[in-house]
Amino acid sequence: MSGGRPDPDPGHEQGRSREQGVHTPDRDDPGRPTDPSASGPETPRRGADLARDALAAARAAAAERRAATGGGNGIRKPVRRSGAGLGRPRRRGWSGAGADDRDPQTLGRLASRLSGDRGWAPRLSSGAVFGRWAELVGDEVAEHARPESLRDGVLTVQADSTAWATQLRLLQRQLIGRLAAGLGDGVVTSMRIHGPAAPSWRRGPRHVSGRGPRDTYG
């Protein structure tokens, strides 16, 4: 006690200091910054959390695609083209179930189309007749007759005898059918068959041509 006043109680002063706002840090205070080192190891994420994150990312990507194609209504936005291609028919991006020009083609079909476009079909047909004659008409006919020319669907054939020329004229329809089966329709439409060449009376390198049949037969 000094000057007639009692000495302040130390315990009373400490209580006043606490009442006047002296704040003691509390561990349970949510506003208090936490020490990462004191919080312990981070809890690993579970599989369900990862699945939810992946689903959310997939939905976001799908929404972006829908917005880019047509605003989410499933309708594609029309593609504006330049003026040069307005008159051309639009081709689909896929061939579909039916036949299409873009489908894979066989080598024979492509060769036939190329030969038709280049004008090679007549020469190729003629070469096929000459090269496959025995295969097309048979060995027996090929032994006694040979092709000479093929023009505009008319096949000229020479037989080695008059009898065989007559026989081939009787078999002409059957021979044309065999040729059509091996070469295709329209390659040979008719046949001109003749026998061996007539004998010639021109003998020697110094012969003199007469004025006509009267000079030979009198």
Coordinates of C-alpha atoms in Angstrom, one line a residue:
M1 CA 0.0 0.0 0.0
S2 CA 1.4 3.4 -1.0
G3 CA 0.0 6.9 -0.4
G4 CA -3.0 5.5 1.4
R5 CA -4.1 3.2 -1.6
P6 CA -4.1 -0.5 -1.4
D7 CA -1.7 -2.3 -3.8
P8 CA -3.4 -3.8 -6.9
D9 CA -4.1 -7.5 -6.9
P10 CA -2.0 -9.2 -9.5
G11 CA -4.7 -11.7 -10.2
H12 CA -7.3 -9.0 -10.6
E13 CA -5.1 -7.2 -13.2
Q14 CA -4.6 -10.3 -15.2
G15 CA -8.4 -10.9 -15.3
R16 CA -8.9 -7.3 -16.6
S17 CA -6.4 -7.8 -19.3
R18 CA -8.2 -10.8 -20.5
E19 CA -11.6 -9.0 -20.5
Q20 CA -10.1 -6.0 -22.4
G21 CA -9.4 -8.0 -25.5
V22 CA -6.2 -9.7 -25.0
H23 CA -6.7 -12.7 -27.3
T24 CA -5.0 -16.0 -26.7
P25 CA -4.6 -18.1 -29.8
D26 CA -6.8 -21.1 -29.8
R27 CA -6.2 -24.3 -31.8
D28 CA -9.8 -24.6 -32.7
D29 CA -10.1 -21.1 -34.2
P30 CA -11.1 -21.6 -37.9
G31 CA -9.6 -18.2 -38.8
R32 CA -6.3 -19.0 -37.5
P33 CA -3.7 -19.8 -40.2
T34 CA -2.5 -23.4 -39.9
D35 CA 0.9 -24.7 -40.3
P36 CA 1.1 -27.2 -43.1
S37 CA 3.9 -29.1 -41.4
A38 CA 1.8 -29.5 -38.3
S39 CA -1.4 -30.7 -40.0
G40 CA 0.0 -34.1 -40.8
P41 CA 0.2 -36.0 -44.2
E42 CA -2.4 -35.3 -46.9
T43 CA -5.2 -37.9 -47.1
P44 CA -4.9 -39.8 -50.5
R45 CA -7.9 -39.4 -52.9
R46 CA -10.2 -42.3 -53.2
G47 CA -11.3 -44.0 -56.5
A48 CA -14.7 -42.5 -56.3
D49 CA -13.2 -39.0 -56.3
L50 CA -11.1 -39.7 -59.3
A51 CA -14.1 -41.2 -61.2
R52 CA -16.1 -38.0 -60.5
D53 CA -13.3 -35.8 -61.8
A54 CA -13.0 -37.9 -65.0
L55 CA -16.8 -37.8 -65.5
A56 CA -16.8 -34.0 -65.1
A57 CA -14.0 -33.6 -67.6
A58 CA -15.8 -35.8 -70.1
R59 CA -19.0 -33.9 -69.8
A60 CA -17.2 -30.6 -70.3
A61 CA -15.5 -31.9 -73.4
A62 CA -18.9 -33.2 -74.8
A63 CA -20.5 -29.8 -74.1
E64 CA -17.7 -28.0 -76.0
R65 CA -18.2 -30.4 -79.0
R66 CA -21.9 -29.9 -79.0
A67 CA -21.4 -26.1 -78.9
A68 CA -19.0 -26.3 -81.8
T69 CA -21.3 -28.5 -84.0
G70 CA -24.7 -27.1 -83.5
G71 CA -25.4 -25.6 -80.1
G72 CA -26.2 -29.0 -78.4
N73 CA -29.3 -29.9 -80.4
G74 CA -27.5 -32.6 -82.5
I75 CA -27.9 -30.6 -85.8
R76 CA -24.7 -29.9 -87.6
K77 CA -24.1 -26.4 -88.8
P78 CA -24.1 -26.0 -92.6
V79 CA -20.7 -25.5 -94.0
R80 CA -20.5 -22.4 -96.2
R81 CA -18.6 -23.0 -99.4
S82 CA -17.1 -20.7 -101.9
G83 CA -19.0 -19.7 -105.0
A84 CA -17.0 -22.0 -107.3
G85 CA -18.4 -25.1 -105.7
L86 CA -22.1 -24.1 -105.4
G87 CA -23.1 -25.9 -108.6
R88 CA -21.4 -29.2 -107.8
P89 CA -23.3 -32.0 -106.1
R90 CA -22.2 -32.6 -102.5
R91 CA -20.7 -36.0 -101.9
R92 CA -21.1 -37.9 -98.7
G93 CA -18.1 -38.7 -96.5
W94 CA -18.9 -42.4 -96.6
S95 CA -19.9 -44.8 -99.3
G96 CA -22.8 -46.5 -97.5
A97 CA -24.3 -50.0 -97.9
G98 CA -25.0 -49.6 -101.7
A99 CA -22.6 -49.6 -104.6
D100 CA -20.5 -46.5 -105.0
D101 CA -17.8 -45.3 -107.4
R102 CA -15.4 -45.0 -104.5
D103 CA -15.7 -48.6 -103.5
P104 CA -12.6 -50.8 -104.1
Q105 CA -12.6 -52.0 -107.7
T106 CA -11.2 -55.2 -109.2
L107 CA -8.2 -55.0 -111.5
G108 CA -10.1 -56.4 -114.5
R109 CA -12.8 -53.8 -114.1
L110 CA -10.3 -50.9 -113.9
A111 CA -8.5 -52.2 -117.0
S112 CA -11.7 -52.5 -118.9
R113 CA -12.7 -48.9 -118.0
L114 CA -9.2 -47.6 -118.9
S115 CA -9.2 -49.4 -122.3
G116 CA -12.7 -48.0 -123.1
D117 CA -11.6 -44.5 -122.2
R118 CA -8.4 -44.7 -124.2
G119 CA -10.0 -46.4 -127.3
W120 CA -8.0 -49.6 -126.8
A121 CA -11.0 -51.9 -126.7
P122 CA -11.0 -52.9 -130.4
R123 CA -7.3 -53.8 -130.5
L124 CA -7.5 -55.6 -127.3
S125 CA -10.5 -57.7 -128.5
S126 CA -8.7 -58.5 -131.7
G127 CA -5.6 -59.6 -129.8
A128 CA -7.7 -61.8 -127.5
V129 CA -9.3 -63.5 -130.5
F130 CA -6.0 -64.3 -132.1
G131 CA -4.2 -65.2 -128.9
R132 CA -7.0 -67.4 -127.5
W133 CA -8.4 -68.9 -130.7
A134 CA -7.9 -72.5 -129.8
E135 CA -9.2 -72.0 -126.3
L136 CA -12.3 -70.2 -127.5
V137 CA -13.4 -72.4 -130.4
G138 CA -11.8 -75.7 -129.5
D139 CA -8.8 -77.6 -130.8
E140 CA -10.6 -79.3 -133.7
V141 CA -11.9 -76.1 -135.2
A142 CA -8.6 -74.3 -134.6
E143 CA -6.7 -77.1 -136.4
H144 CA -8.7 -76.5 -139.7
A145 CA -9.4 -72.7 -139.5
R146 CA -7.7 -69.6 -138.4
P147 CA -8.8 -66.0 -137.9
E148 CA -7.6 -63.3 -140.3
S149 CA -9.2 -60.0 -139.1
L150 CA -11.7 -58.5 -136.7
R151 CA -13.4 -55.2 -137.8
D152 CA -16.6 -53.7 -136.4
G153 CA -17.6 -57.0 -134.9
V154 CA -17.1 -59.0 -138.1
L155 CA -14.6 -61.9 -137.8
T156 CA -13.1 -63.1 -141.0
V157 CA -12.0 -66.8 -140.8
Q158 CA -10.1 -68.9 -143.4
A159 CA -10.7 -72.6 -143.5
D160 CA -8.1 -75.0 -144.9
S161 CA -10.6 -76.7 -147.2
T162 CA -13.9 -76.0 -148.8
A163 CA -15.5 -78.8 -146.8
W164 CA -14.4 -77.2 -143.5
A165 CA -15.6 -73.8 -144.7
T166 CA -19.1 -75.2 -145.3
Q167 CA -19.0 -76.9 -141.9
L168 CA -18.0 -73.7 -140.1
R169 CA -20.8 -71.8 -141.8
L170 CA -23.3 -74.3 -140.3
L171 CA -21.7 -73.9 -136.9
Q172 CA -21.4 -70.1 -137.1
R173 CA -24.1 -69.4 -134.4
Q174 CA -22.4 -71.8 -132.0
L175 CA -19.0 -70.3 -132.6
I176 CA -20.3 -66.8 -132.0
G177 CA -21.8 -68.0 -128.7
R178 CA -18.5 -69.5 -127.6
L179 CA -16.7 -66.3 -128.5
A180 CA -19.2 -64.2 -126.6
A181 CA -18.8 -66.5 -123.5
G182 CA -15.0 -66.0 -123.6
L183 CA -14.7 -62.4 -124.7
G184 CA -18.0 -60.7 -123.8
D185 CA -21.1 -59.8 -125.7
G186 CA -20.7 -57.6 -128.8
V187 CA -17.1 -58.4 -129.5
V188 CA -17.9 -60.7 -132.4
T189 CA -21.4 -60.2 -133.9
S190 CA -20.9 -62.1 -137.2
M191 CA -18.4 -64.3 -139.1
R192 CA -17.2 -64.2 -142.7
I193 CA -15.9 -67.7 -143.6
H194 CA -14.1 -68.6 -146.8
G195 CA -12.1 -71.6 -148.0
P196 CA -8.5 -71.7 -149.1
A197 CA -7.2 -69.1 -151.6
A198 CA -7.8 -70.0 -155.3
P199 CA -4.8 -71.1 -157.2
S200 CA -2.8 -68.6 -159.2
W201 CA -1.5 -69.1 -162.7
R202 CA 1.2 -66.5 -162.3
R203 CA 4.4 -68.4 -162.5
G204 CA 8.0 -67.2 -162.5
P205 CA 9.5 -63.8 -162.0
R206 CA 9.1 -62.8 -165.8
H207 CA 5.4 -63.6 -166.3
V208 CA 3.3 -61.3 -168.5
S209 CA -0.1 -60.4 -167.5
G210 CA -2.8 -61.3 -170.0
R211 CA -5.8 -59.1 -171.0
G212 CA -8.4 -61.3 -169.3
P213 CA -9.8 -64.8 -169.0
R214 CA -9.9 -65.2 -172.8
D215 CA -6.2 -65.2 -173.0
T216 CA -5.9 -68.1 -170.5
Y217 CA -8.8 -70.3 -171.5
G218 CA -9.1 -69.5 -175.2

